[in-house]
Backbone as a printed PyTorch tensor [residue, N CA C, xyz], in Angstrom:
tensor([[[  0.8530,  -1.1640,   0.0000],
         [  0.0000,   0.0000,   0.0000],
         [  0.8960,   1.2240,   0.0000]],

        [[  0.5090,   2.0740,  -0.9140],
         [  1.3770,   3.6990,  -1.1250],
         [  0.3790,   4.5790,  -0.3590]],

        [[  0.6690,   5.6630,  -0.0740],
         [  0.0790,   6.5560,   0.1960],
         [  1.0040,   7.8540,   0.1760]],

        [[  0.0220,   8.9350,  -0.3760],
         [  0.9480,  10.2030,  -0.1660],
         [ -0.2270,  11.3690,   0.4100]],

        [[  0.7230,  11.6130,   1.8250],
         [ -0.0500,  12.3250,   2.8290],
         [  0.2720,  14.1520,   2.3270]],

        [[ -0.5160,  14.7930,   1.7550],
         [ -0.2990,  15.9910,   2.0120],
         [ -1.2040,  17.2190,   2.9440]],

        [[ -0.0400,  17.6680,   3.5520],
         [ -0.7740,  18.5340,   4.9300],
         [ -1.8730,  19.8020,   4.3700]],

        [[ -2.8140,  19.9980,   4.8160],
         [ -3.5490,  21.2220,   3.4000],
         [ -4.3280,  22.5240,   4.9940]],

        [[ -4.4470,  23.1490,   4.3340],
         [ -5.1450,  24.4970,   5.0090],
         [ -6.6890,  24.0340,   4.8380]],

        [[ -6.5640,  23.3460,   3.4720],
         [ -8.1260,  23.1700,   2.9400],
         [ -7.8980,  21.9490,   1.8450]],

        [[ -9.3750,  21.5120,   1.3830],
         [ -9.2210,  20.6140,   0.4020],
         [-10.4720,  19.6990,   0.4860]],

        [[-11.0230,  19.4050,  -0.7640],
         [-12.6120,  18.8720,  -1.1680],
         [-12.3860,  18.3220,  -2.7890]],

        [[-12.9980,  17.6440,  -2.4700],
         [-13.5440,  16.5660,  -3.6690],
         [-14.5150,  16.8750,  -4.1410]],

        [[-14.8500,  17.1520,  -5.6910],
         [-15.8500,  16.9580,  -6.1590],
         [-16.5940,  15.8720,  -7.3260]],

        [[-17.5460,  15.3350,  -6.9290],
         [-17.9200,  14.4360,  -8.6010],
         [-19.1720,  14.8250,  -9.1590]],

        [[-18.5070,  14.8150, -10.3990],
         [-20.0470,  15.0790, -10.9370],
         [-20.8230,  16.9630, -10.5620]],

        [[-19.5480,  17.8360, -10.3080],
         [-20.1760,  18.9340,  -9.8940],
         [-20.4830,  19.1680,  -8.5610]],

        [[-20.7700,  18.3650,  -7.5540],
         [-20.8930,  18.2500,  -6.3980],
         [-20.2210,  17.6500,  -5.5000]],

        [[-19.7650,  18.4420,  -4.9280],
         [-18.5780,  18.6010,  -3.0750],
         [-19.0250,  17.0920,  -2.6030]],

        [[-18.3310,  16.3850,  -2.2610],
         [-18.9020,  14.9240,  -1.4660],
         [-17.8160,  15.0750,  -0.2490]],

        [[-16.8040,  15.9890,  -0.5360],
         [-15.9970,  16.0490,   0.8490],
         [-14.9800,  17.3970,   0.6900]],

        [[-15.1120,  18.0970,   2.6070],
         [-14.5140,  19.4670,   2.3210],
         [-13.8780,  19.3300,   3.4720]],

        [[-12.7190,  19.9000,   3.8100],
         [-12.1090,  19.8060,   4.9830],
         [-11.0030,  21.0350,   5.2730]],

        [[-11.2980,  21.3360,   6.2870],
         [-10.0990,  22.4920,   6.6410],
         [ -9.0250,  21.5080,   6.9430]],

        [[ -8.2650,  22.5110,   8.5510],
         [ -6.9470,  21.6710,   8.4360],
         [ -7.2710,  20.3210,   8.3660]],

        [[ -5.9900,  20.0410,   8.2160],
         [ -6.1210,  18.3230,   8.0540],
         [ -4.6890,  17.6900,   6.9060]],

        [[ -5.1360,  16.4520,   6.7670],
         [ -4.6110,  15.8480,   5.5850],
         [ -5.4990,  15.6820,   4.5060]],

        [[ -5.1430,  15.1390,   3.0750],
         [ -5.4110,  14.8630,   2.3440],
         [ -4.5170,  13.6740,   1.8210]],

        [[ -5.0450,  12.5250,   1.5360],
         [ -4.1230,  11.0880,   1.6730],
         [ -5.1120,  10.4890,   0.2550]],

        [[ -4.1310,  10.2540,  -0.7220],
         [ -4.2720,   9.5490,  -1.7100],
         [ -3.7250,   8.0370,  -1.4830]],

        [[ -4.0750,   7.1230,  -1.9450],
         [ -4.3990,   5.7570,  -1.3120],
         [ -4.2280,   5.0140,  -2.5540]],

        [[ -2.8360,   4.3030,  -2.7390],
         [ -2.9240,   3.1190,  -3.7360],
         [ -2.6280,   1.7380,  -3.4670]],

        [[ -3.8960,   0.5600,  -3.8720],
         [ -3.6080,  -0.1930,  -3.4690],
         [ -3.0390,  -1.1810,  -4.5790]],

        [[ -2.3910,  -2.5350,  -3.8340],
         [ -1.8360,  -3.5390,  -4.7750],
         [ -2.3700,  -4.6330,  -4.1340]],

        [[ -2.1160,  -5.7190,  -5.2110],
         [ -2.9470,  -7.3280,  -4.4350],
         [ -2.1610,  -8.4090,  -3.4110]],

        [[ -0.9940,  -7.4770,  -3.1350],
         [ -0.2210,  -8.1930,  -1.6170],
         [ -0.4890,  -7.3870,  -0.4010]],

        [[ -1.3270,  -6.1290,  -0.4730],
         [ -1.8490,  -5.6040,   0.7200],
         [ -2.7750,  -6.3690,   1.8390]],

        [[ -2.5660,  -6.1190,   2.9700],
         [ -3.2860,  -7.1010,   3.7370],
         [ -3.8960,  -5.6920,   4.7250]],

        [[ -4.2690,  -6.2540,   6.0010],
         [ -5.2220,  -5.7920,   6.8530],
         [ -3.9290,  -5.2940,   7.6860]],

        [[ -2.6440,  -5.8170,   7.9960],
         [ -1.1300,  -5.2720,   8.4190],
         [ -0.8260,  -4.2690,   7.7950]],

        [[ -1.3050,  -3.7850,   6.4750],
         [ -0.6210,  -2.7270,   6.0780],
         [ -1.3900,  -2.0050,   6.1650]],

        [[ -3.0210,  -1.8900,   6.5080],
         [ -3.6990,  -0.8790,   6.5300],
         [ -3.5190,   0.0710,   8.0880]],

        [[ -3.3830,  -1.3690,   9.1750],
         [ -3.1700,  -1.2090,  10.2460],
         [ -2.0330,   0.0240,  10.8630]],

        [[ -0.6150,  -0.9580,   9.9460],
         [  0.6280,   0.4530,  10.3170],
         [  0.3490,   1.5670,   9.6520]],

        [[ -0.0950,   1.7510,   8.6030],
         [ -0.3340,   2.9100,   7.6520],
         [ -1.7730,   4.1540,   8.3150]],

        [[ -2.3690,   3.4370,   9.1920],
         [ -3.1390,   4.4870,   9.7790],
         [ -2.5270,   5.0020,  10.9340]],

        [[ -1.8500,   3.9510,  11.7990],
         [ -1.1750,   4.5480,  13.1740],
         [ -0.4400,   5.5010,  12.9010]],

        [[  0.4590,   5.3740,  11.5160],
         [  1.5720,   5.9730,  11.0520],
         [  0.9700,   7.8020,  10.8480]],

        [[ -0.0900,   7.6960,  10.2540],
         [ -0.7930,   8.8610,   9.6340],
         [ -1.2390,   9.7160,  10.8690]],

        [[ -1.8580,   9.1550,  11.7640],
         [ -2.5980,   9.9120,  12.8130],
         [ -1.5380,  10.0700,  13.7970]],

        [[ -0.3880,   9.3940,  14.2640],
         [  1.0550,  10.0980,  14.5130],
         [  1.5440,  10.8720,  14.1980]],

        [[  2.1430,  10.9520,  12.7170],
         [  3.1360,  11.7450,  12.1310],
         [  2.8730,  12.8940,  12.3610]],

        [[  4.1310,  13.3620,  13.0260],
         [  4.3080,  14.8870,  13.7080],
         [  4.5330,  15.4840,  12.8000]],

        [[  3.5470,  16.3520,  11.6530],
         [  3.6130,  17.2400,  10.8980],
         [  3.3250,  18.8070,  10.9060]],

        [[  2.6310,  18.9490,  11.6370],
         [  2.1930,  20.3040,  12.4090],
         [  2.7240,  20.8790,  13.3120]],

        [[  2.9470,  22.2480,  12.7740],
         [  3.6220,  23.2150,  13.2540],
         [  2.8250,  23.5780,  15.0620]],

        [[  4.0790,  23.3210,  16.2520],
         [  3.7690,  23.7890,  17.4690],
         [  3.7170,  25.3120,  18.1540]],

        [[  3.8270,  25.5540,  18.7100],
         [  3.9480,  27.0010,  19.1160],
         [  5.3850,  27.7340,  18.5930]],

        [[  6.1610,  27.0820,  18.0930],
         [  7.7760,  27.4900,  17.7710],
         [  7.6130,  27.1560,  16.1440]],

        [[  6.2430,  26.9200,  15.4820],
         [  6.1140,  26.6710,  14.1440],
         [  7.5290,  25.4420,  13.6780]],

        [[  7.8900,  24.5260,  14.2940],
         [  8.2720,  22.8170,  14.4770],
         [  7.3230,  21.9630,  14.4940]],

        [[  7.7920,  21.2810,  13.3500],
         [  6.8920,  20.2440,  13.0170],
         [  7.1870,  19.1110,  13.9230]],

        [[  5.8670,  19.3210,  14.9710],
         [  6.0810,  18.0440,  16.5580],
         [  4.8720,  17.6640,  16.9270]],

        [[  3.6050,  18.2590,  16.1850],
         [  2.5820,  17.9610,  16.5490],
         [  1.8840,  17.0130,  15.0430]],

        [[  1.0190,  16.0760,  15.8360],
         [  0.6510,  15.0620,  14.9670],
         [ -1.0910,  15.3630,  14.8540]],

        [[ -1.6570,  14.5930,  13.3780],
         [ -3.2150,  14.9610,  13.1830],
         [ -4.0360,  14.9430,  14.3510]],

        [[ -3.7050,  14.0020,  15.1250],
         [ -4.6500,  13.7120,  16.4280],
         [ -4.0420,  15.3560,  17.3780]],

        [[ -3.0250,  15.1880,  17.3700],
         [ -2.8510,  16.6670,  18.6120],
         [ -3.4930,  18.0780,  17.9840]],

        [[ -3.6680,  18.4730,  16.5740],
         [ -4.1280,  19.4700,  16.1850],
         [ -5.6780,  19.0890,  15.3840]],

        [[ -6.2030,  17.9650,  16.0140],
         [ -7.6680,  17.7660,  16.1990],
         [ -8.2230,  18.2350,  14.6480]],

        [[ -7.0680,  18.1020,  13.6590],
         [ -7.4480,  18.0980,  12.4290],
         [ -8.0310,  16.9870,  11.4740]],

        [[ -8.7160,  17.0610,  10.1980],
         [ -9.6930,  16.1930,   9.9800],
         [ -8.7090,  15.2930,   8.2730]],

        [[ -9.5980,  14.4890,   7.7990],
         [ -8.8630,  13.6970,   6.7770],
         [ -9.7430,  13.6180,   5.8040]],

        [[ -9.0770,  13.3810,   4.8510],
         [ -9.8550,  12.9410,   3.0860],
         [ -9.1810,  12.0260,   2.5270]],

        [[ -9.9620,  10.4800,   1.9880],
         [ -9.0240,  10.1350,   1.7620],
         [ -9.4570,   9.6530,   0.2080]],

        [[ -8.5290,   9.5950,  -0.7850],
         [ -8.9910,   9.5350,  -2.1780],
         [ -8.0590,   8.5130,  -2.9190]],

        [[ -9.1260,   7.2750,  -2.7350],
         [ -8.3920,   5.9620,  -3.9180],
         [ -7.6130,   6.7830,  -5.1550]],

        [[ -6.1610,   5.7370,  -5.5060],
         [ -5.2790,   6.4010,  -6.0650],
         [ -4.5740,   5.4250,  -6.7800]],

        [[ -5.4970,   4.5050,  -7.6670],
         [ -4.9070,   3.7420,  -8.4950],
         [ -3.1870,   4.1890,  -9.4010]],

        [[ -2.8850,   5.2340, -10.0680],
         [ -2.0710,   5.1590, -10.0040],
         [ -0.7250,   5.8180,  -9.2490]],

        [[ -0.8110,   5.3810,  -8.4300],
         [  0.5240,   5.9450,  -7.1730],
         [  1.2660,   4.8450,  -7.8490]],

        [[  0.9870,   3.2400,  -8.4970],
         [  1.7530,   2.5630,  -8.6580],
         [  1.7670,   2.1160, -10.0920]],

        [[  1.9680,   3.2550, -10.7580],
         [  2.1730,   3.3000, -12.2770],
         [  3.5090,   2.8130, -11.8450]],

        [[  4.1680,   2.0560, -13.4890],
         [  5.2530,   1.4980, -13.7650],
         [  5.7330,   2.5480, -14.9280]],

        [[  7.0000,   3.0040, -14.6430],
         [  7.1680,   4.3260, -15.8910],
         [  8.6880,   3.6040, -16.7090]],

        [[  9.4310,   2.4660, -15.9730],
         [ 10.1700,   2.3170, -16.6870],
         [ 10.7020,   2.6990, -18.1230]],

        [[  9.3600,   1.6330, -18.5370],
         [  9.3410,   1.4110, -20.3220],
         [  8.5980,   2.2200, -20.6070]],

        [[  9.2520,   2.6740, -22.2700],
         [  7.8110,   3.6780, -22.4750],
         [  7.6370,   5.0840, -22.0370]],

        [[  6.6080,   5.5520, -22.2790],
         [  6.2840,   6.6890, -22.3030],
         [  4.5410,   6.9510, -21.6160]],

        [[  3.9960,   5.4470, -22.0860],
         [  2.5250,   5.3210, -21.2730],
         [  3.1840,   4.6690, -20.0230]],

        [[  2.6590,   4.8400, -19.0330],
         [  2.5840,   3.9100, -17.8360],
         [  1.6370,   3.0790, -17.8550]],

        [[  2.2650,   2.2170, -16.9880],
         [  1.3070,   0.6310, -16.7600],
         [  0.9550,   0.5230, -15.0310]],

        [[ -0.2290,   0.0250, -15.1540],
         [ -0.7640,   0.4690, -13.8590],
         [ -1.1020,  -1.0870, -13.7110]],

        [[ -0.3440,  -2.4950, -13.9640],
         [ -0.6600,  -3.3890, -13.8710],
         [ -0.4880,  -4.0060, -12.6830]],

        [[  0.1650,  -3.4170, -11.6420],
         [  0.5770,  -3.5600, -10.3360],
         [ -0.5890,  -2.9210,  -9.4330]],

        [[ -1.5800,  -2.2070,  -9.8980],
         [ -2.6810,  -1.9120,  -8.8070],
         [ -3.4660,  -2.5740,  -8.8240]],

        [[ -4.2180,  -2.5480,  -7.7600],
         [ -4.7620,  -3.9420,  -7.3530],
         [ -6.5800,  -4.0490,  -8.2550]],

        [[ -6.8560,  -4.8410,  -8.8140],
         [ -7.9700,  -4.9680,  -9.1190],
         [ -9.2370,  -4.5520,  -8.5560]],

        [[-10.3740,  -4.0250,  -8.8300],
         [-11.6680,  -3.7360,  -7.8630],
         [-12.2700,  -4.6050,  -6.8150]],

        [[-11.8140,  -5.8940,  -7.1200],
         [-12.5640,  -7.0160,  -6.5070],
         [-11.2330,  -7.4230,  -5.1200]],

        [[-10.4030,  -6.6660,  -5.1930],
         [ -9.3950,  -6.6240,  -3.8280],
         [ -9.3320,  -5.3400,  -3.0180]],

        [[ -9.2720,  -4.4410,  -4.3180],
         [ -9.2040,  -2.8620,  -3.7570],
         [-10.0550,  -2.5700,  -3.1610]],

        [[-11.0180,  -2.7170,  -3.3390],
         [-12.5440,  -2.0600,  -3.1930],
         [-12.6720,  -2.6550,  -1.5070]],

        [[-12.7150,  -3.5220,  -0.9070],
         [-12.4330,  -3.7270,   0.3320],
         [-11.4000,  -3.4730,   1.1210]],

        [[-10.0940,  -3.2300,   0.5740],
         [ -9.6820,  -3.1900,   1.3460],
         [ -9.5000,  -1.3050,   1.4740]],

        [[ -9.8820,  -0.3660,   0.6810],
         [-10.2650,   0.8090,   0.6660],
         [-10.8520,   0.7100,   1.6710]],

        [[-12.4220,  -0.0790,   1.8080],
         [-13.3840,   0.6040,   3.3190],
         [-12.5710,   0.2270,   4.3110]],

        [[-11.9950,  -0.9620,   4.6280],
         [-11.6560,  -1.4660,   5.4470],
         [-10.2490,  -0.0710,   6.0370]],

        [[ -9.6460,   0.2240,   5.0860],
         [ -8.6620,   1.7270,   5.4360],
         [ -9.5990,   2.7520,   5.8170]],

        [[-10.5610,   3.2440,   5.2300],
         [-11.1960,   4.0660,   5.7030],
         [-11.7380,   3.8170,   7.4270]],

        [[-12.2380,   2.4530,   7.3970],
         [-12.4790,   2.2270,   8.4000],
         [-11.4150,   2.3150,  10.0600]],

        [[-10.4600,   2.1270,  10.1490],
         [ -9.1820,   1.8650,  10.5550],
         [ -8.8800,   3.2200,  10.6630]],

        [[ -9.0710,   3.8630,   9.5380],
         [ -8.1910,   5.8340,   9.9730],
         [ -9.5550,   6.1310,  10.6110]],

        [[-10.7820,   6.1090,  10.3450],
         [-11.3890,   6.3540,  11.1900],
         [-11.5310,   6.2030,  13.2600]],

        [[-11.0040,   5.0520,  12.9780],
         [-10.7760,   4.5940,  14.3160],
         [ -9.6290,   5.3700,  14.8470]],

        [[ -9.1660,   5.0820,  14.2550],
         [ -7.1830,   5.4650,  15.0250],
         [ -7.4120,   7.0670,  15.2820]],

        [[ -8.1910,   7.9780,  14.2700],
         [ -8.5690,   9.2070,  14.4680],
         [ -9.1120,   9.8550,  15.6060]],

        [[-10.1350,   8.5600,  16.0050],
         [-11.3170,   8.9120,  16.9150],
         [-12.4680,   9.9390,  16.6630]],

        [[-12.3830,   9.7420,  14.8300],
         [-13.7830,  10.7860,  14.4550],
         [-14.0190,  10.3570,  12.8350]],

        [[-15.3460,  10.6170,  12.3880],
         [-15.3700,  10.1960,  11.1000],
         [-14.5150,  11.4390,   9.9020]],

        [[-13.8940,  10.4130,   9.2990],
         [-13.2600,  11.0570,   7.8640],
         [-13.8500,  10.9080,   6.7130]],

        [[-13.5490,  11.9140,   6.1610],
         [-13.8710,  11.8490,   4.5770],
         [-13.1840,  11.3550,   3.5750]],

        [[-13.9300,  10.9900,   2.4100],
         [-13.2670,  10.7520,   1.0600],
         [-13.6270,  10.7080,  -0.0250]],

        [[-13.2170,  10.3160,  -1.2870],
         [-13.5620,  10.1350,  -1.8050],
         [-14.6650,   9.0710,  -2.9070]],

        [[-15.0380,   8.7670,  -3.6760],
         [-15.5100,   7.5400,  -4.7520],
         [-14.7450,   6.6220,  -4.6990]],

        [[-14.0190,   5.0340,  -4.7900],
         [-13.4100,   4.6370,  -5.6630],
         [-13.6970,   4.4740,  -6.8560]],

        [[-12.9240,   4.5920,  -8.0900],
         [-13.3730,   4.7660,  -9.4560],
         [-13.8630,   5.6380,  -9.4250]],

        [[-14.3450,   6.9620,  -9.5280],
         [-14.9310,   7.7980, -10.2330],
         [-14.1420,   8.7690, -10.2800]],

        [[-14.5660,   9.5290, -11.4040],
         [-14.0050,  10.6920, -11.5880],
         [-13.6010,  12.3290, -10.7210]],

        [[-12.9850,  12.1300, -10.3440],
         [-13.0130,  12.9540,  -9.2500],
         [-11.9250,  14.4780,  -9.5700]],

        [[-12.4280,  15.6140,  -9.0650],
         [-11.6830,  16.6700,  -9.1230],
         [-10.8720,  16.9340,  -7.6190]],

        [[-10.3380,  16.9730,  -7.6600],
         [ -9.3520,  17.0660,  -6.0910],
         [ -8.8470,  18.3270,  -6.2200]],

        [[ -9.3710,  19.5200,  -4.7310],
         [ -8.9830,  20.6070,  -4.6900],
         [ -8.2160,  20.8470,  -3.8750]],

        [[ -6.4680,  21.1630,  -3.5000],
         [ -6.3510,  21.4140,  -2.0550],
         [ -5.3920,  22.4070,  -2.3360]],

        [[ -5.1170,  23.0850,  -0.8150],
         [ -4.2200,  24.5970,  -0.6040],
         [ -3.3660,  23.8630,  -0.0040]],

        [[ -2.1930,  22.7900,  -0.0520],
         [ -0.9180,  22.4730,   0.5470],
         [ -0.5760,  23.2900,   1.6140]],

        [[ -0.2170,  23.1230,   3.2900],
         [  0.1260,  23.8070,   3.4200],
         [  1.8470,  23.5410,   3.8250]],

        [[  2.6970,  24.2640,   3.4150],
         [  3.9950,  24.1690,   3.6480],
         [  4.8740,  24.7440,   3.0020]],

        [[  4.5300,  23.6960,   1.4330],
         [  4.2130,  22.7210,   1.4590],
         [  4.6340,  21.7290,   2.3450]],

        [[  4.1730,  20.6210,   2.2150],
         [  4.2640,  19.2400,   2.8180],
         [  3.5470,  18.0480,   2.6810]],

        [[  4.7120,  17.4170,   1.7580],
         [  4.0060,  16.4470,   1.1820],
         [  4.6520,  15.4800,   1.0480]],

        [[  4.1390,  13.9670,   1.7070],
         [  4.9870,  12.9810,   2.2750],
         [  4.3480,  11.7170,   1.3810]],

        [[  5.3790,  10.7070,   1.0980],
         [  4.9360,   9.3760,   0.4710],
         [  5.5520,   8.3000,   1.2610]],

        [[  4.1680,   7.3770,   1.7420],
         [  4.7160,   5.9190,   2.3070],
         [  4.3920,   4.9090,   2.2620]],

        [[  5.2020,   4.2910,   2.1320],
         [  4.7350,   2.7720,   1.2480],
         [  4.6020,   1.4030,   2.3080]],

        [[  4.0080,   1.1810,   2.5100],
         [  3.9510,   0.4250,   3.6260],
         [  4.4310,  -1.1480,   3.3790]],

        [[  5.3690,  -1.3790,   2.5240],
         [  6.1260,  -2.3070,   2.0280],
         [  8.0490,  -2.2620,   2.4450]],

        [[  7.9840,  -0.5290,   2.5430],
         [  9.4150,  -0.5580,   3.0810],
         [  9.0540,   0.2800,   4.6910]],

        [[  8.5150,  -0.4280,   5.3490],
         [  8.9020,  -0.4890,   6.5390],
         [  9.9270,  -0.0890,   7.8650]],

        [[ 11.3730,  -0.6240,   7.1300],
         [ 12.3770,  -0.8540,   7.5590],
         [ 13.1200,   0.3800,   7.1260]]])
């Protein structure tokens, strides 16, 4: 599982013309899955998120984490985080995980950052077309793959 966490002032989804998710501070976490992801990687990958000391403290040091600045989340399936760019000039997205794997284990992440949060989050569709709006703030913008661990 990839994910790339970026810290935002703001940021909302729209499909189809209509907002399905808006959020001040917070993150914004794009979410790609593959078909060796398990329920372990959703697990470290949320603790990891609602930890990570990204927010600026009273000395504007990044020491405070989503849970300490009681900020909120979006999270938006992201089939290709695991494009293959080697060859070529098209990418191959044959390494993301199919609907009939993804698609559960998406709620099941949603479900899990929800918890670890201690409040409901937002997100996006999987599959659909989606416009993604956000104000970065930092910037800061982090990628983790929950395969390198170590």
């Amino acid at each position: 599982m990839k994910i790339v966490v970026q810290r935002v002032s703001k940021a909302s989804v729209v499909i189809n013309n209509n907002t399905v998710a808006s959020i001040d501070t917070g993150l914004l976490i794009l979410l790609g899955i593959v078909d060796e992801d398990t329920q372990e990687d959703i697990t470290w990958l949320t603790n990891k998120i609602v930890n990570l000391r990204i927010f600026g403290d009273e000395n504007n040091v990044m020491n405070k984490s989503l849970i300490d600045v009681n900020g909120d989340a979006i999270v938006v399936s992201q089939f290709t985080l695991h494009a293959a760019t080697k060859k070529g000039n098209r990418p191959s997205y044959i390494k993301a995980a199919k609907p009939d794997i993804a698609i559960p284990l998406y709620h099941s992440f949603l479900e899990s950052l929800t918890k670890d949060l201690g409040k409901p989050i937002q997100s996006g569709q999987f599959a659909a077309d989606m416009k993604v709006e956000l104000l970065n703030d930092g910037p800061v913008t982090i990628i983790i793959d929950s395969k390198n661990r170590i």
